[in-house]
PDB file of C-alpha atoms in Angstrom:
ATOM      1  CA  MET X   1       0.000   0.000   0.000  1.00 54.00           C
ATOM      2  CA  ALA X   2       1.369   3.413  -1.005  1.00 65.00           C
ATOM      3  CA  LYS X   3       2.427   5.761   1.788  1.00 82.00           C
ATOM      4  CA  ALA X   4       0.873   8.815   0.138  1.00 91.00           C
ATOM      5  CA  ASN X   5      -0.107  10.355  -3.198  1.00 94.00           C
ATOM      6  CA  ILE X   6       2.404  12.966  -4.381  1.00 97.00           C
ATOM      7  CA  LEU X   7       1.853  15.376  -7.269  1.00 97.00           C
ATOM      8  CA  ILE X   8       5.089  16.465  -8.976  1.00 97.00           C
ATOM      9  CA  VAL X   9       4.787  19.785 -10.830  1.00 97.00           C
ATOM     10  CA  GLU X  10       8.025  20.025 -12.826  1.00 95.00           C
ATOM     11  CA  ASP X  11       8.690  20.901 -16.478  1.00 93.00           C
ATOM     12  CA  ASP X  12      12.120  19.235 -16.677  1.00 92.00           C
ATOM     13  CA  LYS X  13      11.145  15.733 -17.795  1.00 93.00           C
ATOM     14  CA  GLU X  14      14.372  14.123 -16.612  1.00 93.00           C
ATOM     15  CA  ILE X  15      14.104  15.645 -13.130  1.00 92.00           C
ATOM     16  CA  SER X  16      10.443  14.693 -12.796  1.00 94.00           C
ATOM     17  CA  ARG X  17      11.163  11.155 -14.050  1.00 94.00           C
ATOM     18  CA  LEU X  18      14.015  10.637 -11.573  1.00 93.00           C
ATOM     19  CA  THR X  19      12.017  12.202  -8.731  1.00 94.00           C
ATOM     20  CA  ALA X  20       9.037   9.938  -9.421  1.00 95.00           C
ATOM     21  CA  MET X  21      11.270   6.881  -9.744  1.00 94.00           C
ATOM     22  CA  TYR X  22      12.976   7.546  -6.417  1.00 93.00           C
ATOM     23  CA  LEU X  23       9.720   8.259  -4.585  1.00 95.00           C
ATOM     24  CA  GLU X  24       8.008   5.185  -5.998  1.00 94.00           C
ATOM     25  CA  ALA X  25      10.969   3.110  -4.781  1.00 93.00           C
ATOM     26  CA  GLU X  26      10.075   4.492  -1.326  1.00 92.00           C
ATOM     27  CA  ASP X  27       6.450   3.307  -1.758  1.00 93.00           C
ATOM     28  CA  TYR X  28       4.915   6.659  -2.672  1.00 95.00           C
ATOM     29  CA  ARG X  29       2.409   6.986  -5.517  1.00 95.00           C
ATOM     30  CA  THR X  30       3.282   9.828  -7.927  1.00 96.00           C
ATOM     31  CA  GLN X  31       1.699  11.837 -10.721  1.00 96.00           C
ATOM     32  CA  ILE X  32       3.471  14.392 -12.902  1.00 96.00           C
ATOM     33  CA  ILE X  33       2.315  17.713 -14.360  1.00 95.00           C
ATOM     34  CA  ASP X  34       4.787  19.612 -16.579  1.00 94.00           C
ATOM     35  CA  ASP X  35       2.849  22.810 -17.261  1.00 91.00           C
ATOM     36  CA  GLY X  36       1.977  25.517 -14.757  1.00 91.00           C
ATOM     37  CA  LEU X  37      -1.356  26.243 -16.412  1.00 90.00           C
ATOM     38  CA  GLN X  38      -2.486  22.675 -15.730  1.00 93.00           C
ATOM     39  CA  ALA X  39      -1.195  22.549 -12.158  1.00 94.00           C
ATOM     40  CA  VAL X  40      -4.014  24.362 -10.349  1.00 93.00           C
ATOM     41  CA  SER X  41      -6.791  22.257 -11.870  1.00 93.00           C
ATOM     42  CA  ALA X  42      -4.724  19.084 -11.283  1.00 94.00           C
ATOM     43  CA  VAL X  43      -4.413  19.901  -7.580  1.00 94.00           C
ATOM     44  CA  ARG X  44      -8.146  20.580  -7.376  1.00 91.00           C
ATOM     45  CA  ASP X  45      -9.040  17.318  -9.141  1.00 91.00           C
ATOM     46  CA  LEU X  46      -6.447  15.008  -7.575  1.00 91.00           C
ATOM     47  CA  GLN X  47      -6.257  16.436  -4.035  1.00 90.00           C
ATOM     48  CA  PRO X  48      -2.794  14.898  -3.486  1.00 94.00           C
ATOM     49  CA  ASP X  49      -1.389  14.269  -0.025  1.00 93.00           C
ATOM     50  CA  LEU X  50       1.627  16.445  -0.912  1.00 95.00           C
ATOM     51  CA  ILE X  51       2.771  18.639  -3.804  1.00 97.00           C
ATOM     52  CA  ILE X  52       6.338  18.948  -5.077  1.00 97.00           C
ATOM     53  CA  LEU X  53       6.337  22.256  -6.929  1.00 94.00           C
ATOM     54  CA  ASP X  54       9.030  23.649  -9.215  1.00 91.00           C
ATOM     55  CA  LEU X  55       9.519  27.403  -8.991  1.00 85.00           C
ATOM     56  CA  MET X  56      10.104  28.149 -12.678  1.00 86.00           C
ATOM     57  CA  LEU X  57       7.355  26.706 -14.884  1.00 89.00           C
ATOM     58  CA  PRO X  58       5.908  27.506 -18.305  1.00 88.00           C
ATOM     59  CA  GLY X  59       2.478  29.110 -18.301  1.00 88.00           C
ATOM     60  CA  LEU X  60       2.238  29.889 -14.583  1.00 91.00           C
ATOM     61  CA  ASP X  61       5.112  30.142 -12.126  1.00 88.00           C
ATOM     62  CA  GLY X  62       5.349  28.465  -8.727  1.00 87.00           C
ATOM     63  CA  VAL X  63       4.532  31.643  -6.796  1.00 85.00           C
ATOM     64  CA  GLU X  64       1.216  32.110  -8.583  1.00 89.00           C
ATOM     65  CA  ILE X  65       0.365  28.399  -8.400  1.00 91.00           C
ATOM     66  CA  CYS X  66       1.015  28.404  -4.673  1.00 88.00           C
ATOM     67  CA  LYS X  67      -1.144  31.481  -4.209  1.00 86.00           C
ATOM     68  CA  GLN X  68      -4.052  30.022  -6.177  1.00 90.00           C
ATOM     69  CA  VAL X  69      -4.110  26.503  -4.740  1.00 90.00           C
ATOM     70  CA  ARG X  70      -3.984  27.773  -1.162  1.00 86.00           C
ATOM     71  CA  THR X  71      -7.553  28.995  -1.625  1.00 82.00           C
ATOM     72  CA  PHE X  72      -8.756  25.370  -1.631  1.00 86.00           C
ATOM     73  CA  TYR X  73      -5.830  23.073  -0.750  1.00 88.00           C
ATOM     74  CA  SER X  74      -4.405  22.735   2.782  1.00 81.00           C
ATOM     75  CA  GLY X  75      -1.910  19.912   2.262  1.00 87.00           C
ATOM     76  CA  PRO X  76       1.888  20.302   2.320  1.00 90.00           C
ATOM     77  CA  ILE X  77       3.700  22.025  -0.553  1.00 92.00           C
ATOM     78  CA  LEU X  78       7.427  21.401  -1.025  1.00 93.00           C
ATOM     79  CA  VAL X  79       9.082  23.763  -3.504  1.00 89.00           C
ATOM     80  CA  LEU X  80      12.109  22.793  -5.577  1.00 86.00           C
ATOM     81  CA  THR X  81      14.013  25.778  -6.900  1.00 80.00           C
ATOM     82  CA  ALA X  82      17.207  26.540  -8.778  1.00 77.00           C
ATOM     83  CA  CYS X  83      16.744  30.232  -8.036  1.00 65.00           C
ATOM     84  CA  ALA X  84      19.285  31.832  -5.709  1.00 54.00           C
ATOM     85  CA  ASP X  85      17.044  34.814  -5.017  1.00 59.00           C
ATOM     86  CA  ASP X  86      16.051  34.570  -1.339  1.00 52.00           C
ATOM     87  CA  MET X  87      13.088  36.858  -1.930  1.00 50.00           C
ATOM     88  CA  SER X  88      11.497  34.270  -4.213  1.00 58.00           C
ATOM     89  CA  GLU X  89      11.756  31.689  -1.449  1.00 60.00           C
ATOM     90  CA  VAL X  90      10.481  34.103   1.189  1.00 64.00           C
ATOM     91  CA  SER X  91       7.567  35.034  -1.068  1.00 67.00           C
ATOM     92  CA  LEU X  92       6.671  31.372  -1.450  1.00 66.00           C
ATOM     93  CA  LEU X  93       6.725  30.847   2.297  1.00 71.00           C
ATOM     94  CA  LYS X  94       4.477  33.841   2.783  1.00 70.00           C
ATOM     95  CA  LEU X  95       2.061  32.588   0.133  1.00 71.00           C
ATOM     96  CA  GLY X  96       1.753  29.160   1.722  1.00 78.00           C
ATOM     97  CA  ALA X  97       4.636  26.865   0.746  1.00 84.00           C
ATOM     98  CA  ASP X  98       5.594  24.621   3.663  1.00 85.00           C
ATOM     99  CA  ASP X  99       9.232  24.020   2.795  1.00 85.00           C
ATOM    100  CA  TYR X 100      11.709  24.361  -0.052  1.00 84.00           C
ATOM    101  CA  LEU X 101      14.821  22.666  -1.383  1.00 86.00           C
ATOM    102  CA  SER X 102      17.445  24.106  -3.701  1.00 85.00           C
ATOM    103  CA  LYS X 103      18.435  22.148  -6.799  1.00 85.00           C
ATOM    104  CA  PRO X 104      20.277  19.880  -7.278  1.00 86.00           C
ATOM    105  CA  VAL X 105      18.254  17.957  -4.705  1.00 88.00           C
ATOM    106  CA  ARG X 106      19.738  15.082  -2.750  1.00 89.00           C
ATOM    107  CA  PRO X 107      17.118  12.309  -2.862  1.00 90.00           C
ATOM    108  CA  HIS X 108      17.494  11.227   0.782  1.00 90.00           C
ATOM    109  CA  VAL X 109      17.078  14.842   1.927  1.00 91.00           C
ATOM    110  CA  MET X 110      13.955  15.220  -0.206  1.00 93.00           C
ATOM    111  CA  VAL X 111      12.436  12.063   1.287  1.00 93.00           C
ATOM    112  CA  ALA X 112      13.253  13.246   4.832  1.00 91.00           C
ATOM    113  CA  ARG X 113      11.527  16.570   4.156  1.00 90.00           C
ATOM    114  CA  ILE X 114       8.505  14.821   2.652  1.00 93.00           C
ATOM    115  CA  GLU X 115       8.186  12.505   5.637  1.00 89.00           C
ATOM    116  CA  ALA X 116       8.416  15.458   8.024  1.00 85.00           C
ATOM    117  CA  LEU X 117       5.719  17.349   6.106  1.00 86.00           C
ATOM    118  CA  LEU X 118       3.398  14.353   5.926  1.00 86.00           C
ATOM    119  CA  ARG X 119       3.700  13.722   9.659  1.00 79.00           C
ATOM    120  CA  ARG X 120       1.979  17.066  10.192  1.00 69.00           C
ATOM    121  CA  THR X 121      -1.140  15.805   8.462  1.00 64.00           C
ATOM    122  CA  GLN X 122      -1.501  12.609  10.463  1.00 58.00           C
ATOM    123  CA  VAL X 123      -4.490  12.362  12.793  1.00 44.00           C
ATOM    124  CA  ALA X 124      -3.533  12.633  16.450  1.00 39.00           C
ATOM    125  CA  GLU X 125      -4.641  10.140  19.090  1.00 41.00           C
ATOM    126  CA  PRO X 126      -8.258  10.724  20.250  1.00 40.00           C
ATOM    127  CA  ALA X 127      -7.139  11.026  23.872  1.00 38.00           C
ATOM    128  CA  LYS X 128      -5.171  14.095  22.941  1.00 51.00           C
ATOM    129  CA  ASN X 129      -7.603  15.702  20.566  1.00 74.00           C
ATOM    130  CA  ARG X 130      -7.994  19.143  22.095  1.00 78.00           C
ATOM    131  CA  LEU X 131      -5.677  21.889  23.283  1.00 83.00           C
ATOM    132  CA  ILE X 132      -7.061  25.089  24.803  1.00 84.00           C
ATOM    133  CA  VAL X 133      -4.894  28.112  25.527  1.00 86.00           C
ATOM    134  CA  GLY X 134      -6.884  31.229  26.379  1.00 83.00           C
ATOM    135  CA  GLU X 135      -9.117  31.985  23.369  1.00 86.00           C
ATOM    136  CA  LEU X 136      -7.199  29.508  21.223  1.00 89.00           C
ATOM    137  CA  THR X 137      -8.579  25.997  20.685  1.00 89.00           C
ATOM    138  CA  ILE X 138      -6.839  23.324  18.609  1.00 89.00           C
ATOM    139  CA  ASP X 139      -8.764  20.186  17.687  1.00 86.00           C
ATOM    140  CA  THR X 140      -5.901  17.848  16.814  1.00 81.00           C
ATOM    141  CA  SER X 141      -8.156  15.029  15.606  1.00 76.00           C
ATOM    142  CA  LYS X 142      -9.467  17.270  12.810  1.00 78.00           C
ATOM    143  CA  GLN X 143      -6.530  19.712  12.708  1.00 82.00           C
ATOM    144  CA  LEU X 144      -8.925  22.619  13.177  1.00 86.00           C
ATOM    145  CA  VAL X 145      -8.003  25.851  14.929  1.00 91.00           C
ATOM    146  CA  SER X 146     -10.345  28.446  16.377  1.00 90.00           C
ATOM    147  CA  TYR X 147      -9.405  31.726  17.994  1.00 88.00           C
ATOM    148  CA  GLY X 148     -12.357  33.223  19.805  1.00 83.00           C
ATOM    149  CA  GLU X 149     -15.127  33.264  17.205  1.00 82.00           C
ATOM    150  CA  TYR X 150     -12.610  33.271  14.352  1.00 85.00           C
ATOM    151  CA  THR X 151     -11.409  30.165  12.451  1.00 89.00           C
ATOM    152  CA  PRO X 152      -8.045  30.941  10.827  1.00 90.00           C
ATOM    153  CA  GLN X 153      -7.060  28.917   7.764  1.00 88.00           C
ATOM    154  CA  LEU X 154      -3.518  27.674   8.425  1.00 88.00           C
ATOM    155  CA  THR X 155      -1.031  25.916   6.201  1.00 84.00           C
ATOM    156  CA  ALA X 156       0.311  22.555   7.403  1.00 81.00           C
ATOM    157  CA  ALA X 157       3.552  24.145   8.625  1.00 80.00           C
ATOM    158  CA  GLU X 158       1.740  26.999  10.390  1.00 85.00           C
ATOM    159  CA  TYR X 159      -0.498  24.458  12.114  1.00 87.00           C
ATOM    160  CA  GLU X 160       2.509  22.403  13.206  1.00 85.00           C
ATOM    161  CA  MET X 161       4.244  25.510  14.567  1.00 88.00           C
ATOM    162  CA  LEU X 162       1.142  26.617  16.466  1.00 91.00           C
ATOM    163  CA  LEU X 163       0.659  23.116  17.871  1.00 89.00           C
ATOM    164  CA  LEU X 164       4.277  23.100  19.084  1.00 89.00           C
ATOM    165  CA  LEU X 165       3.840  26.467  20.809  1.00 91.00           C
ATOM    166  CA  ALA X 166       0.437  25.534  22.267  1.00 89.00           C
ATOM    167  CA  SER X 167       1.818  22.252  23.635  1.00 86.00           C
ATOM    168  CA  ASN X 168       4.364  24.355  25.509  1.00 86.00           C
ATOM    169  CA  ALA X 169       2.108  27.320  26.318  1.00 85.00           C
ATOM    170  CA  GLY X 170       3.606  29.701  28.844  1.00 85.00           C
ATOM    171  CA  CYS X 171       7.102  28.293  28.216  1.00 86.00           C
ATOM    172  CA  ILE X 172       9.795  29.490  25.835  1.00 89.00           C
ATOM    173  CA  VAL X 173      10.276  27.277  22.774  1.00 89.00           C
ATOM    174  CA  SER X 174      13.777  27.758  21.397  1.00 88.00           C
ATOM    175  CA  ARG X 175      14.304  28.695  17.771  1.00 83.00           C
ATOM    176  CA  ASP X 176      16.318  25.487  17.392  1.00 81.00           C
ATOM    177  CA  ASP X 177      13.309  23.401  18.439  1.00 80.00           C
ATOM    178  CA  CYS X 178      11.078  25.377  16.078  1.00 81.00           C
ATOM    179  CA  CYS X 179      13.478  24.718  13.195  1.00 78.00           C
ATOM    180  CA  ARG X 180      13.668  21.012  13.932  1.00 72.00           C
ATOM    181  CA  SER X 181       9.888  20.801  14.094  1.00 68.00           C
ATOM    182  CA  LEU X 182       9.592  22.497  10.709  1.00 66.00           C
ATOM    183  CA  ARG X 183      12.373  20.821   8.799  1.00 62.00           C
ATOM    184  CA  GLY X 184      12.606  17.407  10.434  1.00 56.00           C
ATOM    185  CA  ILE X 185      16.380  17.162   9.798  1.00 47.00           C
ATOM    186  CA  ASP X 186      19.480  19.328  10.074  1.00 48.00           C
ATOM    187  CA  TYR X 187      18.894  22.918   9.104  1.00 49.00           C
ATOM    188  CA  ASP X 188      20.719  26.117   8.258  1.00 51.00           C
ATOM    189  CA  PHE X 189      20.836  28.536  11.199  1.00 48.00           C
ATOM    190  CA  ASN X 190      20.147  31.354   8.713  1.00 53.00           C
ATOM    191  CA  ASP X 191      16.926  29.646   7.632  1.00 60.00           C
ATOM    192  CA  ARG X 192      13.996  32.075   7.469  1.00 72.00           C
ATOM    193  CA  SER X 193      11.238  29.451   7.608  1.00 76.00           C
ATOM    194  CA  VAL X 194      10.566  29.944  11.328  1.00 83.00           C
ATOM    195  CA  ASP X 195      10.318  33.720  10.943  1.00 83.00           C
ATOM    196  CA  MET X 196       7.846  33.308   8.083  1.00 82.00           C
ATOM    197  CA  ARG X 197       5.700  30.864  10.062  1.00 85.00           C
ATOM    198  CA  ILE X 198       5.592  33.087  13.139  1.00 89.00           C
ATOM    199  CA  SER X 199       4.789  36.119  11.007  1.00 90.00           C
ATOM    200  CA  GLY X 200       2.026  34.210   9.208  1.00 89.00           C
ATOM    201  CA  LEU X 201       0.535  32.942  12.464  1.00 91.00           C
ATOM    202  CA  ARG X 202       0.520  36.397  14.015  1.00 92.00           C
ATOM    203  CA  LYS X 203      -1.273  37.801  10.993  1.00 91.00           C
ATOM    204  CA  LYS X 204      -3.894  35.027  11.006  1.00 91.00           C
ATOM    205  CA  LEU X 205      -4.427  35.455  14.751  1.00 90.00           C
ATOM    206  CA  ASN X 206      -4.910  39.212  14.224  1.00 89.00           C
ATOM    207  CA  ASP X 207      -1.807  39.974  16.273  1.00 87.00           C
ATOM    208  CA  ASP X 208       0.699  41.122  13.656  1.00 83.00           C
ATOM    209  CA  ARG X 209       1.607  44.507  15.123  1.00 85.00           C
ATOM    210  CA  PRO X 210       3.891  44.976  18.126  1.00 84.00           C
ATOM    211  CA  PRO X 211       3.587  44.780  21.024  1.00 84.00           C
ATOM    212  CA  TYR X 212       2.477  41.205  20.362  1.00 86.00           C
ATOM    213  CA  LYS X 213      -0.026  39.686  22.799  1.00 86.00           C
ATOM    214  CA  THR X 214      -0.357  36.068  21.646  1.00 90.00           C
ATOM    215  CA  ILE X 215       3.026  34.859  20.329  1.00 92.00           C
ATOM    216  CA  LEU X 216       5.848  36.637  22.106  1.00 92.00           C
ATOM    217  CA  THR X 217       9.428  36.872  20.879  1.00 90.00           C
ATOM    218  CA  VAL X 218      11.828  36.293  23.758  1.00 88.00           C
ATOM    219  CA  ARG X 219      15.059  37.870  22.622  1.00 86.00           C
ATOM    220  CA  ASN X 220      17.939  35.426  22.064  1.00 85.00           C
ATOM    221  CA  LYS X 221      15.805  32.574  23.412  1.00 87.00           C
ATOM    222  CA  GLY X 222      12.815  31.841  21.184  1.00 89.00           C
ATOM    223  CA  TYR X 223       9.039  32.201  21.188  1.00 92.00           C
ATOM    224  CA  MET X 224       6.261  31.759  23.716  1.00 91.00           C
ATOM    225  CA  LEU X 225       2.503  31.364  23.301  1.00 92.00           C
ATOM    226  CA  THR X 226       0.637  33.236  26.016  1.00 87.00           C
ATOM    227  CA  ASN X 227      -2.905  32.895  27.326  1.00 72.00           C
ATOM    228  CA  GLY X 228      -3.691  36.055  25.397  1.00 58.00           C
TER     229      GLY X 228
END
């Protein structure tokens, strides 16, 4: 039985072929789209468990695809990019990508990232299906979040970050622990993923202007979720 269904959106036929071959050897089921214009409708129709998305595509680029599919798709998106422009990567994170890898991609690293992303979508044990911190409620069995009367729509990585902070509410969670939770393996200390997730969460919790009341930055130590 396949571990998960993965949609590969990549216009380089050799890269997509090798990626699919490696993933299928790891018991994943794959499908390939090589045109950006077809990608959005493919995601809508197939509803894959995870998307591997190239940044530079004919028809529609990865940034626009990410922006469009996030209106109806909440699963993990892993971007593969040959672009050295950090702003492109930061823009993708802001628009809803969960992680990214620079080409050339090492297959074992890609699989580790995929496994880490997919773990975020697994259903939690029923005995631990609810976390309440002040006005914040997280239903882990359904991966639903409510904040007062508001129901923010979070990406998989934002949800995982919020769950980590809520599980340690009132305590400082180090940036190192946040990075490990996001990436699942070794990471670059200059990685901006954590900053993007925290910024996205603050915006979706209507707390994106200092002084912050919900997610505090503890200088040189990390972040802390308060009771609001």
